PDB file of C-alpha atoms in Angstrom:
ATOM      1  CA  MET A   1      10.739  34.912 -17.205  1.00  0.00           C
ATOM      2  CA  THR A   2       7.572  34.090 -16.341  1.00  0.00           C
ATOM      3  CA  ALA A   3       6.393  30.716 -15.840  1.00  0.00           C
ATOM      4  CA  ILE A   4       2.960  30.900 -18.947  1.00  0.00           C
ATOM      5  CA  SER A   5      -0.198  28.950 -17.005  1.00  0.00           C
ATOM      6  CA  ILE A   6      -2.305  26.301 -19.134  1.00  0.00           C
ATOM      7  CA  SER A   7      -5.970  26.585 -17.816  1.00  0.00           C
ATOM      8  CA  ASN A   8      -6.325  22.994 -16.139  1.00  0.00           C
ATOM      9  CA  LYS A   9      -9.468  22.850 -18.819  1.00  0.00           C
ATOM     10  CA  ASN A  10      -6.973  23.127 -20.950  1.00  0.00           C
ATOM     11  CA  MET A  11      -4.127  20.279 -20.356  1.00  0.00           C
ATOM     12  CA  GLU A  12      -8.035  18.235 -20.158  1.00  0.00           C
ATOM     13  CA  ALA A  13      -8.235  18.814 -23.737  1.00  0.00           C
ATOM     14  CA  LEU A  14      -4.547  18.309 -24.454  1.00  0.00           C
ATOM     15  CA  LYS A  15      -4.742  15.111 -22.371  1.00  0.00           C
ATOM     16  CA  VAL A  16      -8.126  13.937 -24.158  1.00  0.00           C
ATOM     17  CA  GLN A  17      -5.795  14.911 -28.135  1.00  0.00           C
ATOM     18  CA  LEU A  18      -3.169  12.471 -26.382  1.00  0.00           C
ATOM     19  CA  ILE A  19      -4.831  10.402 -25.941  1.00  0.00           C
ATOM     20  CA  CYS A  20      -6.784  10.394 -29.195  1.00  0.00           C
ATOM     21  CA  HIS A  21      -3.023  10.753 -31.045  1.00  0.00           C
ATOM     22  CA  GLU A  22      -0.717   8.003 -29.468  1.00  0.00           C
ATOM     23  CA  GLY A  23      -3.079   5.524 -28.021  1.00  0.00           C
ATOM     24  CA  LEU A  24      -3.125   4.652 -24.550  1.00  0.00           C
ATOM     25  CA  THR A  25      -1.863   0.816 -23.357  1.00  0.00           C
ATOM     26  CA  CYS A  26      -0.960  -0.723 -20.243  1.00  0.00           C
ATOM     27  CA  VAL A  27       1.601  -3.147 -21.112  1.00  0.00           C
ATOM     28  CA  PRO A  28       4.647  -2.079 -23.502  1.00  0.00           C
ATOM     29  CA  MET A  29       4.599  -1.754 -26.937  1.00  0.00           C
ATOM     30  CA  GLU A  30       6.707  -0.608 -29.738  1.00  0.00           C
ATOM     31  CA  ASN A  31       5.153   2.485 -31.869  1.00  0.00           C
ATOM     32  CA  ASP A  32       5.406   3.248 -35.215  1.00  0.00           C
ATOM     33  CA  ALA A  33       9.954   4.267 -34.910  1.00  0.00           C
ATOM     34  CA  GLY A  34      10.401   0.330 -34.120  1.00  0.00           C
ATOM     35  CA  GLU A  35      10.621   2.454 -29.749  1.00  0.00           C
ATOM     36  CA  LEU A  36       9.271   0.850 -26.872  1.00  0.00           C
ATOM     37  CA  THR A  37       6.722   2.923 -25.482  1.00  0.00           C
ATOM     38  CA  ILE A  38       3.714   2.807 -22.278  1.00  0.00           C
ATOM     39  CA  GLY A  39       0.479   4.488 -21.521  1.00  0.00           C
ATOM     40  CA  VAL A  40       0.149   7.670 -23.066  1.00  0.00           C
ATOM     41  CA  GLY A  41       3.847   8.095 -25.683  1.00  0.00           C
ATOM     42  CA  ARG A  42       5.795   7.139 -22.869  1.00  0.00           C
ATOM     43  CA  ASN A  43       8.802   6.363 -24.580  1.00  0.00           C
ATOM     44  CA  LEU A  44      11.032   3.190 -21.650  1.00  0.00           C
ATOM     45  CA  SER A  45      14.247   3.582 -23.875  1.00  0.00           C
ATOM     46  CA  GLN A  46      14.337   7.753 -23.348  1.00  0.00           C
ATOM     47  CA  THR A  47      12.678   8.436 -20.260  1.00  0.00           C
ATOM     48  CA  GLY A  48      12.135   5.408 -18.360  1.00  0.00           C
ATOM     49  CA  ILE A  49       9.953   5.741 -15.072  1.00  0.00           C
ATOM     50  CA  SER A  50      11.099   7.794 -12.186  1.00  0.00           C
ATOM     51  CA  GLU A  51      11.548   5.990  -9.119  1.00  0.00           C
ATOM     52  CA  THR A  52       8.473   7.517  -7.642  1.00  0.00           C
ATOM     53  CA  GLU A  53       6.026   6.634 -10.473  1.00  0.00           C
ATOM     54  CA  ALA A  54       8.239   2.491  -9.671  1.00  0.00           C
ATOM     55  CA  GLU A  55       7.285   2.676  -6.135  1.00  0.00           C
ATOM     56  CA  GLN A  56       3.562   3.481  -7.186  1.00  0.00           C
ATOM     57  CA  MET A  57       3.198   0.931  -9.433  1.00  0.00           C
ATOM     58  CA  LEU A  58       5.263  -1.929  -7.274  1.00  0.00           C
ATOM     59  CA  GLU A  59       2.456  -0.655  -3.982  1.00  0.00           C
ATOM     60  CA  HIS A  60      -0.123  -1.083  -6.651  1.00  0.00           C
ATOM     61  CA  ASP A  61       1.641  -4.264  -7.697  1.00  0.00           C
ATOM     62  CA  LEU A  62       0.772  -5.216  -3.250  1.00  0.00           C
ATOM     63  CA  ALA A  63      -2.431  -4.244  -2.665  1.00  0.00           C
ATOM     64  CA  GLU A  64      -3.371  -6.419  -6.336  1.00  0.00           C
ATOM     65  CA  LEU A  65      -0.562  -9.625  -5.196  1.00  0.00           C
ATOM     66  CA  LEU A  66      -2.644  -9.182  -1.021  1.00  0.00           C
ATOM     67  CA  LYS A  67      -5.691  -9.054  -2.433  1.00  0.00           C
ATOM     68  CA  ASN A  68      -5.520 -12.015  -4.474  1.00  0.00           C
ATOM     69  CA  ILE A  69      -3.533 -14.419  -2.198  1.00  0.00           C
ATOM     70  CA  GLU A  70      -5.698 -14.121   0.843  1.00  0.00           C
ATOM     71  CA  GLU A  71      -8.468 -15.649  -2.095  1.00  0.00           C
ATOM     72  CA  GLU A  72      -6.581 -18.425  -3.585  1.00  0.00           C
ATOM     73  CA  LEU A  73      -4.865 -19.491  -0.132  1.00  0.00           C
ATOM     74  CA  PRO A  74      -6.591 -19.897   2.954  1.00  0.00           C
ATOM     75  CA  VAL A  75      -3.879 -21.240   5.154  1.00  0.00           C
ATOM     76  CA  PHE A  76      -2.178 -17.452   4.592  1.00  0.00           C
ATOM     77  CA  ARG A  77      -5.089 -15.673   6.685  1.00  0.00           C
ATOM     78  CA  GLN A  78      -3.616 -17.829   9.916  1.00  0.00           C
ATOM     79  CA  LEU A  79      -0.320 -16.330   9.160  1.00  0.00           C
ATOM     80  CA  SER A  80       1.508 -14.431  10.689  1.00  0.00           C
ATOM     81  CA  GLU A  81       2.367 -11.351   9.330  1.00  0.00           C
ATOM     82  CA  VAL A  82       5.908 -12.100   8.917  1.00  0.00           C
ATOM     83  CA  ARG A  83       4.783 -15.391   7.548  1.00  0.00           C
ATOM     84  CA  LYS A  84       2.347 -13.578   4.971  1.00  0.00           C
ATOM     85  CA  LEU A  85       5.274 -11.492   4.312  1.00  0.00           C
ATOM     86  CA  VAL A  86       7.842 -14.360   3.017  1.00  0.00           C
ATOM     87  CA  LEU A  87       4.807 -15.380   0.806  1.00  0.00           C
ATOM     88  CA  MET A  88       4.116 -12.114  -0.530  1.00  0.00           C
ATOM     89  CA  ASN A  89       7.712 -12.304  -0.967  1.00  0.00           C
ATOM     90  CA  ILE A  90       7.552 -15.722  -3.573  1.00  0.00           C
ATOM     91  CA  ALA A  91       4.659 -14.938  -4.836  1.00  0.00           C
ATOM     92  CA  PHE A  92       5.766 -11.143  -6.337  1.00  0.00           C
ATOM     93  CA  SER A  93       8.310 -13.400  -8.329  1.00  0.00           C
ATOM     94  CA  ILE A  94       6.655 -16.705  -9.270  1.00  0.00           C
ATOM     95  CA  LYS A  95       3.414 -15.216  -9.400  1.00  0.00           C
ATOM     96  CA  ILE A  96       0.381 -16.621  -7.551  1.00  0.00           C
ATOM     97  CA  ASP A  97       0.448 -19.767  -9.780  1.00  0.00           C
ATOM     98  CA  GLY A  98       3.516 -20.339  -8.405  1.00  0.00           C
ATOM     99  CA  LEU A  99       3.396 -20.757  -4.765  1.00  0.00           C
ATOM    100  CA  LYS A 100       0.216 -22.894  -5.354  1.00  0.00           C
ATOM    101  CA  ALA A 101       2.849 -25.270  -7.071  1.00  0.00           C
ATOM    102  CA  LEU A 102       5.047 -25.023  -3.562  1.00  0.00           C
ATOM    103  CA  LYS A 103       3.023 -28.059  -2.121  1.00  0.00           C
ATOM    104  CA  LYS A 104       5.246 -29.101   0.203  1.00  0.00           C
ATOM    105  CA  LEU A 105       5.582 -25.623   1.042  1.00  0.00           C
ATOM    106  CA  LEU A 106       2.338 -25.729   1.165  1.00  0.00           C
ATOM    107  CA  ALA A 107       1.205 -28.404   3.108  1.00  0.00           C
ATOM    108  CA  ALA A 108       3.832 -27.195   5.566  1.00  0.00           C
ATOM    109  CA  LEU A 109       2.482 -24.103   6.416  1.00  0.00           C
ATOM    110  CA  CYS A 110      -0.807 -26.067   7.425  1.00  0.00           C
ATOM    111  CA  ILE A 111       0.506 -28.841   9.909  1.00  0.00           C
ATOM    112  CA  GLU A 112       2.240 -25.700  11.369  1.00  0.00           C
ATOM    113  CA  ASP A 113       5.890 -26.884  10.456  1.00  0.00           C
ATOM    114  CA  PHE A 114       7.266 -23.352  10.384  1.00  0.00           C
ATOM    115  CA  THR A 115      11.405 -25.298   9.951  1.00  0.00           C
ATOM    116  CA  LEU A 116      10.130 -27.583   7.599  1.00  0.00           C
ATOM    117  CA  ALA A 117       8.958 -24.771   5.909  1.00  0.00           C
ATOM    118  CA  ALA A 118      12.134 -23.157   5.597  1.00  0.00           C
ATOM    119  CA  ASN A 119      13.884 -25.792   4.755  1.00  0.00           C
ATOM    120  CA  GLU A 120      11.034 -25.891   1.883  1.00  0.00           C
ATOM    121  CA  ILE A 121      12.078 -22.201   1.213  1.00  0.00           C
ATOM    122  CA  LEU A 122      15.708 -23.136   1.207  1.00  0.00           C
ATOM    123  CA  HIS A 123      16.021 -25.632  -0.844  1.00  0.00           C
ATOM    124  CA  CYS A 124      12.934 -24.676  -3.957  1.00  0.00           C
ATOM    125  CA  HIS A 125      15.114 -24.645  -7.082  1.00  0.00           C
ATOM    126  CA  THR A 126      11.842 -22.444  -8.391  1.00  0.00           C
ATOM    127  CA  ILE A 127      12.395 -19.984  -5.857  1.00  0.00           C
ATOM    128  CA  PRO A 128      14.671 -16.808  -8.036  1.00  0.00           C
ATOM    129  CA  GLY A 129      17.585 -14.797  -6.433  1.00  0.00           C
ATOM    130  CA  GLY A 130      20.097 -17.120  -4.834  1.00  0.00           C
ATOM    131  CA  THR A 131      21.060 -18.349  -1.294  1.00  0.00           C
ATOM    132  CA  ASP A 132      20.804 -14.829  -0.158  1.00  0.00           C
ATOM    133  CA  ARG A 133      16.657 -14.241  -0.335  1.00  0.00           C
ATOM    134  CA  LYS A 134      15.982 -17.851   0.586  1.00  0.00           C
ATOM    135  CA  ALA A 135      18.281 -17.446   3.271  1.00  0.00           C
ATOM    136  CA  GLU A 136      16.476 -14.591   4.296  1.00  0.00           C
ATOM    137  CA  LEU A 137      12.903 -15.987   3.415  1.00  0.00           C
ATOM    138  CA  SER A 138      14.031 -18.899   4.774  1.00  0.00           C
ATOM    139  CA  MET A 139      14.980 -17.523   8.683  1.00  0.00           C
ATOM    140  CA  MET A 140      11.767 -15.103   8.790  1.00  0.00           C
ATOM    141  CA  MET A 141       9.161 -18.268   8.490  1.00  0.00           C
ATOM    142  CA  LYS A 142      10.816 -20.046  11.023  1.00  0.00           C
ATOM    143  CA  ALA A 143      10.852 -16.877  13.468  1.00  0.00           C
ATOM    144  CA  GLY A 144       7.839 -15.880  11.934  1.00  0.00           C
TER     145      GLY A 144
END
């Protein structure tokens, strides 16, 4: 069987037509059939997303997070790369406002008391993921 090719021009026209017919949403929404969709009619229950798409979304989210955390937390720029990764990991889960609410952790970072900062991570009830995650982040913060 021979593959049927479609010109780029016609594929672009189809994309425009589908956006008009299906709509384009950047947040999950229910369609007329009650199915959760995103983008241009992507049924999340049936199709979901590919691993590649998930990784692309993560890369985009991390780039945005890095930009925002650098703008909102001046102490971030002074930290080692490993400690920056710890803060990004935390902010990824509890958002930047959640991280900014961890006043004792941020104060410890401002005075470069990384042992205290590590202890704050261990005992923080706001950071999700259980003791394994907190222990790993705590060790990274302490070691730098």
